[in-house]
Short mmCIF file of C-alpha atoms in Angstrom, two decimals:
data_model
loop_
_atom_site.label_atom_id
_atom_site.label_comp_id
_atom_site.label_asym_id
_atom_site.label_seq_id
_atom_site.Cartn_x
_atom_site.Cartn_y
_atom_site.Cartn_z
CA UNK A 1215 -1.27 -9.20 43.35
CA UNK A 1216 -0.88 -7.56 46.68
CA UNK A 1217 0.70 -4.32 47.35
CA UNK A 1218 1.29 -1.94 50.70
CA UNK A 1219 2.57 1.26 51.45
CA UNK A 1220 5.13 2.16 54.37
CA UNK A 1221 7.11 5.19 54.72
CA UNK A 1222 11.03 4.48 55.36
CA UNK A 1223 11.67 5.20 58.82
CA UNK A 1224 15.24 5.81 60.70
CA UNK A 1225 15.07 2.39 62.39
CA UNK A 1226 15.75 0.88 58.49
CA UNK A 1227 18.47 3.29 56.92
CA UNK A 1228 21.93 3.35 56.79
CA UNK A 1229 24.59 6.12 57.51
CA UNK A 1230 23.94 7.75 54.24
CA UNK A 1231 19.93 7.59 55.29
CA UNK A 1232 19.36 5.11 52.19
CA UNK A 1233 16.85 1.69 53.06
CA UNK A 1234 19.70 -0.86 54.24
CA UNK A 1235 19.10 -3.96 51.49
CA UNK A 1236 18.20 -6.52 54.49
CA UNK A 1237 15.05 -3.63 55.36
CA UNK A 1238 14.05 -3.76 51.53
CA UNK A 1239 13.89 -7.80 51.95
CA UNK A 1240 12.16 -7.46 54.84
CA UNK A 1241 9.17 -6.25 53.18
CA UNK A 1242 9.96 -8.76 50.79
CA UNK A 1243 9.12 -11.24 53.18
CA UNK A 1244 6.13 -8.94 55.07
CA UNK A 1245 4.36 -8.44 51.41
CA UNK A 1246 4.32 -12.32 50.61
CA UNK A 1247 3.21 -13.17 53.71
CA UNK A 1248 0.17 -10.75 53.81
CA UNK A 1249 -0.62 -11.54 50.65
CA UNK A 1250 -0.87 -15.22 51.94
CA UNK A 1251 -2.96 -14.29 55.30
CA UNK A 1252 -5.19 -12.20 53.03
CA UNK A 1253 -6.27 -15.36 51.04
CA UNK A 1254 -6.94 -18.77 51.33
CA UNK A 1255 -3.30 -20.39 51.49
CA UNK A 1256 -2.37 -18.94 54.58
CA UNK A 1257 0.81 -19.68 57.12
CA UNK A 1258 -1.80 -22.07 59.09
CA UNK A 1259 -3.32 -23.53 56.08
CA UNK A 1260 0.72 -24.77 55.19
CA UNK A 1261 1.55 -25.77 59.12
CA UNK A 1262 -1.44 -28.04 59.52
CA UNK A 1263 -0.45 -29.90 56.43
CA UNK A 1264 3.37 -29.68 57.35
CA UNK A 1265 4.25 -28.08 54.39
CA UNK A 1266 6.18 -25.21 53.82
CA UNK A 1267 7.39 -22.67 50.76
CA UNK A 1268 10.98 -22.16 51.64
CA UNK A 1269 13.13 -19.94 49.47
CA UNK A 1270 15.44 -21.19 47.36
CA UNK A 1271 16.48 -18.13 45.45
CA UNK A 1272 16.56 -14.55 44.91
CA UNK A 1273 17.26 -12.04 42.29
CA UNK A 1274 17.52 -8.67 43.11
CA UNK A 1275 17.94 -5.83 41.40
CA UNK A 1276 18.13 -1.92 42.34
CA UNK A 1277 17.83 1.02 40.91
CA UNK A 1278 17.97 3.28 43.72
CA UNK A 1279 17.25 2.51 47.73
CA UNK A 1280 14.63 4.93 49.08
CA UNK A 1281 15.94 7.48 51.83
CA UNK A 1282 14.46 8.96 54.86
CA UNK A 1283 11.27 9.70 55.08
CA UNK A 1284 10.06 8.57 51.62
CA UNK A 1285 6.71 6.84 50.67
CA UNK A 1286 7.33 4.05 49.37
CA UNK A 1287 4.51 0.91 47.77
CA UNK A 1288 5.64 -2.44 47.75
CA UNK A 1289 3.64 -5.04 45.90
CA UNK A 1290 4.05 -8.75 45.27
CA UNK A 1291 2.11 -11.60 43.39
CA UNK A 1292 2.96 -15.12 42.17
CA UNK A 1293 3.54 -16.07 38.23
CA UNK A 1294 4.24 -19.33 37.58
CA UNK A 1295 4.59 -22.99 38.94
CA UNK A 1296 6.56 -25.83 37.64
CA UNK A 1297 6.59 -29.21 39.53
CA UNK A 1298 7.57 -28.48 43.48
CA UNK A 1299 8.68 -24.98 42.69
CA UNK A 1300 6.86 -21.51 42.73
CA UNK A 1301 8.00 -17.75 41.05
CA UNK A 1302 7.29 -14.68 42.47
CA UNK A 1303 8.08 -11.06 41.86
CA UNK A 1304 8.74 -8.15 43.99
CA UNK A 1305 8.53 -4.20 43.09
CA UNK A 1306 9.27 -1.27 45.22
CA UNK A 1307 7.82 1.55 43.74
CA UNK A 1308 7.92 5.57 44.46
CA UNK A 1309 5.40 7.68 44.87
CA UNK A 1310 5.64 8.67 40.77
CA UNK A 1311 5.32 5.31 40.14
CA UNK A 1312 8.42 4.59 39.02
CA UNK A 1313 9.80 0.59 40.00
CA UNK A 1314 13.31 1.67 42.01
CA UNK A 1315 13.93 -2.28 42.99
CA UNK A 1316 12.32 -4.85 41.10
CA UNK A 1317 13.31 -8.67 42.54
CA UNK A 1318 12.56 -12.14 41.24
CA UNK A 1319 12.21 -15.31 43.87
CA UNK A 1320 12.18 -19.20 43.53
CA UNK A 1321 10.37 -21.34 46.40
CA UNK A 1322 10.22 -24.97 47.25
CA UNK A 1323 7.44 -26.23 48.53
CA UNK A 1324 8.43 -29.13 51.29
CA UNK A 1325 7.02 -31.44 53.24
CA UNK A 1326 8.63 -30.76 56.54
CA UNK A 1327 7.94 -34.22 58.23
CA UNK A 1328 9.75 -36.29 55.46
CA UNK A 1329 12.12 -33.18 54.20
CA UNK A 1330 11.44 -33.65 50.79
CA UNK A 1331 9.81 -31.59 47.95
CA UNK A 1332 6.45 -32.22 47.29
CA UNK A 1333 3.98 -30.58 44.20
CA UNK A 1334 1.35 -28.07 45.37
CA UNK A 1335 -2.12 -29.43 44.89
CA UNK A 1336 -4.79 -28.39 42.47
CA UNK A 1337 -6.28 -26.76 45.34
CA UNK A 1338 -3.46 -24.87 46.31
CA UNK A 1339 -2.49 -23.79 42.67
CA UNK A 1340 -6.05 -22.30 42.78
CA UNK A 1341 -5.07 -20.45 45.68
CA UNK A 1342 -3.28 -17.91 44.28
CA UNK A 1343 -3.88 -15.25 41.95
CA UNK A 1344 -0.68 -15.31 39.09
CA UNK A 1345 0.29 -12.19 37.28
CA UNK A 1346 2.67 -11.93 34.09
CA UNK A 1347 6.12 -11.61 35.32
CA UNK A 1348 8.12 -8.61 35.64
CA UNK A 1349 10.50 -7.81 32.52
CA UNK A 1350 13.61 -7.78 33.91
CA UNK A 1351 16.77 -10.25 32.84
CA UNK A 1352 16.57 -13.51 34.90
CA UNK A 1353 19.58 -15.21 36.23
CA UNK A 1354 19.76 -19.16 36.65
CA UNK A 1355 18.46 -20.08 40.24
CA UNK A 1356 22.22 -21.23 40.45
CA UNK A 1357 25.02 -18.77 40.78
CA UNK A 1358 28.36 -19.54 39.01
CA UNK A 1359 31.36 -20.18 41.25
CA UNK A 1360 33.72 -17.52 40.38
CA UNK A 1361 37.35 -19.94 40.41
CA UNK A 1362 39.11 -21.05 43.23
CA UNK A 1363 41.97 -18.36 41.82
CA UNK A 1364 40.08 -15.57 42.68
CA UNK A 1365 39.33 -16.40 46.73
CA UNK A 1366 40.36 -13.86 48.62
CA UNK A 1367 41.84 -14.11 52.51
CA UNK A 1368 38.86 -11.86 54.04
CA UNK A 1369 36.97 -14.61 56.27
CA UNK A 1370 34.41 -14.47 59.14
CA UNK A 1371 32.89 -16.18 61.78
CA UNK A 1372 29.42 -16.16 62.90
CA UNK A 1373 26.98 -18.26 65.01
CA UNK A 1374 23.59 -18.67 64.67
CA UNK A 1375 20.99 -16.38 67.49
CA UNK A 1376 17.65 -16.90 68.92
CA UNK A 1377 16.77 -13.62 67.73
CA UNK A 1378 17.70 -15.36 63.58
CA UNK A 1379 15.16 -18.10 63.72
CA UNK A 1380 11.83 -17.35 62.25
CA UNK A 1381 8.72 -19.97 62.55
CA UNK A 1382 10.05 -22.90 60.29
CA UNK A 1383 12.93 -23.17 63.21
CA UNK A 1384 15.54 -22.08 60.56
CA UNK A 1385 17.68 -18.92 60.55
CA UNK A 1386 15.42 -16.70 58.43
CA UNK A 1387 16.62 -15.95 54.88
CA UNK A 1388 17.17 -12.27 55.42
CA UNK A 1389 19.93 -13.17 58.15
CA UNK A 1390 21.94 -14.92 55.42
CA UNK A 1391 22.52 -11.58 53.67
CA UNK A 1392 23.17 -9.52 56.69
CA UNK A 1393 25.87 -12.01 57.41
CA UNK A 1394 27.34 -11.73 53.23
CA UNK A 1395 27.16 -7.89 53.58
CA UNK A 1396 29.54 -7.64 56.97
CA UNK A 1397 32.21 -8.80 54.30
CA UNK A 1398 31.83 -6.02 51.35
CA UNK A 1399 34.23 -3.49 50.95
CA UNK A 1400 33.40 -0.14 52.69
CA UNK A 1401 33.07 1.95 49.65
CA UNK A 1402 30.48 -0.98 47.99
CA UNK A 1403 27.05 -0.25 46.74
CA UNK A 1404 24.58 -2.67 45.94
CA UNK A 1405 23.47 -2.64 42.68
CA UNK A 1406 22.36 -6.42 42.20
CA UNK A 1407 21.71 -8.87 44.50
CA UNK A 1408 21.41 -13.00 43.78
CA UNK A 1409 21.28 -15.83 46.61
CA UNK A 1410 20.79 -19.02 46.65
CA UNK A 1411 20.23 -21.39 49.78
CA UNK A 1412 21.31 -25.31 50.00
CA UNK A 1413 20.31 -26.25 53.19
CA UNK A 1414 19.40 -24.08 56.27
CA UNK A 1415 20.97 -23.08 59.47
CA UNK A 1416 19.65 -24.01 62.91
CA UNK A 1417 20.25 -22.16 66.36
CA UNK A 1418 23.57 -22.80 67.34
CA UNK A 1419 25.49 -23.56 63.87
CA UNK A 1420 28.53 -22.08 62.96
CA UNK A 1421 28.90 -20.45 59.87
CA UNK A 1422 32.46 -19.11 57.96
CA UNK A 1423 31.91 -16.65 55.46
CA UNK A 1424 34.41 -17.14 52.71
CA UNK A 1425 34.61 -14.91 49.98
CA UNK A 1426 35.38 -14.55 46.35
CA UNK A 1427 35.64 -11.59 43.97
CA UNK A 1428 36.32 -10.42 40.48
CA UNK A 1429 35.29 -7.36 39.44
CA UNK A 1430 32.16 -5.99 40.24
CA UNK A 1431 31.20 -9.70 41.62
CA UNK A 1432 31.99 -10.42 45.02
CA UNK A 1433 30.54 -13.66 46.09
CA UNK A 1434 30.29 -15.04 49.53
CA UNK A 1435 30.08 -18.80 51.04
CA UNK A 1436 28.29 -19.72 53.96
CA UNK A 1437 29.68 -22.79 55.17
CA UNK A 1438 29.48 -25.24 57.84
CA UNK A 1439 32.91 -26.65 59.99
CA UNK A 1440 32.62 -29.30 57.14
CA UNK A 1441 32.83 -27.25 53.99
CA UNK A 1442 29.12 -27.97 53.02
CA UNK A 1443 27.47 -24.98 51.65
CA UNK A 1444 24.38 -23.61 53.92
CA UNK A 1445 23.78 -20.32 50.60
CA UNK A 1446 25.45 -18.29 48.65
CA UNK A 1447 25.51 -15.23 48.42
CA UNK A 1448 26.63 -12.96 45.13
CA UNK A 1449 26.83 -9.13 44.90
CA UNK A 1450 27.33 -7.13 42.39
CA UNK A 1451 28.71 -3.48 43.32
CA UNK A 1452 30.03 -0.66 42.48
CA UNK A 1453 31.01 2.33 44.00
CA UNK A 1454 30.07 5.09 46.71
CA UNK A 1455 31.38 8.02 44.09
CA UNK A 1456 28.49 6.35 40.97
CA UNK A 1457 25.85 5.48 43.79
CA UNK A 1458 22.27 7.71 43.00
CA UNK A 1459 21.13 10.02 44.72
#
């Protein structure tokens, strides 16, 4: 298990001074990574075997986004392994203790020369230090297509920057959900977050965002020029006038 403290700062907050969800994943990503560099399965231990863990899902689920200001601890750790796949949890946690966001995550772990999944060896397992997972209700790593009758016209456009790709050459997996959230209603608050990525996005692609929604479920599609799926993206929201304080 590895945990950190930050304090939210103004660089990470939106309008309403509440920790954007992209900042929250962020540390995410920050707390699984020092976790790794802090033991033996590090990001150089991975590259000189060319393997990688690449996400292949997330679950998130919020409570309440810290504000301004606020001390926050963030803490991570491993739980389970079946085959080429690896679970991992995520807290963020207040300064009482409480758990405000709690997140589950699936990873693949790939060999990057032949692109194909691979099983982590005994040594690797070893590696890392499981915990019991989080009690929270678990989604399928697969999100349900809401039905073709409930796509909606909003689409956009967006190409893949230099400043997106992160050290596997790939647009990193935050960007995908920065991309999903430019197509949310104004008034929409996060309350639960699932994605789930097919294949990944280089510098240069061209992704459409195309959306569907029903209800408190409003899912988006990042696709190629050739209707293949790069992830998808599901929300579910409510409200500015029910979000906590």
């Amino acid at each position: 298990m590895y945990t950190y403290e930050i304090k939210v700062g103004y660089s990470v907050v939106d309008a309403a001074l509440h920790m954007t969800v992209p900042a929250v994943l962020d540390c995410f990503q920050d707390a699984a990574i020092f976790e790794a560099e802090n033991g033996s399965i590090t990001v150089d231990y991975l590259y000189s075997r060319n393997i990688a863990w690449l996400l292949s899902s997330w679950q998130i689920v919020i409570d309440r986004r810290p504000t301004l200001n606020e001390q926050i601890k963030i803490t991570t750790f491993p739980y389970d392994f079946k085959g080429f796949l690896g679970y991992r949890n995520f807290m963020v946690s207040d300064t009482e203790g409480n758990c405000i966001i709690k997140a589950s995550s699936i990873w693949t772990l790939i060999d990057m020369e032949k692109r194909r999944p691979v099983k982590p060896t005994q040594e690797m397992t070893a590696g890392y230090e499981l915990a019991e997972k989080l009690e929270m209700d678990y989604a399928p790593r697969k999100i349900e297509m809401l039905e073709e009758a409930y796509n909606t016209a909003v689409q956009e456009k967006f190409q893949v920057r230099k400043y997106q790709i992160d050290s596997n050459m790939h647009m990193n997996n935050v960007e995908y959900v920065r991309l999903a959230m430019e197509t949310l209603p104004e008034n929409a608050v996060i309350r639960e977050l699932r994605a789930e990525y097919r294949k990944p996005a280089v510098y240069g692609d061209g992704l459409t965002a195309a959306v569907r929604k029903k209800g408190q479920r409003h899912q988006v599609f990042l696709e190629d020029g050739d209707g293949d799926i790069y992830a998808v993206v599901e929300f579910g929201i409510c409200s500015k006038t029910t979000e906590a304080p």
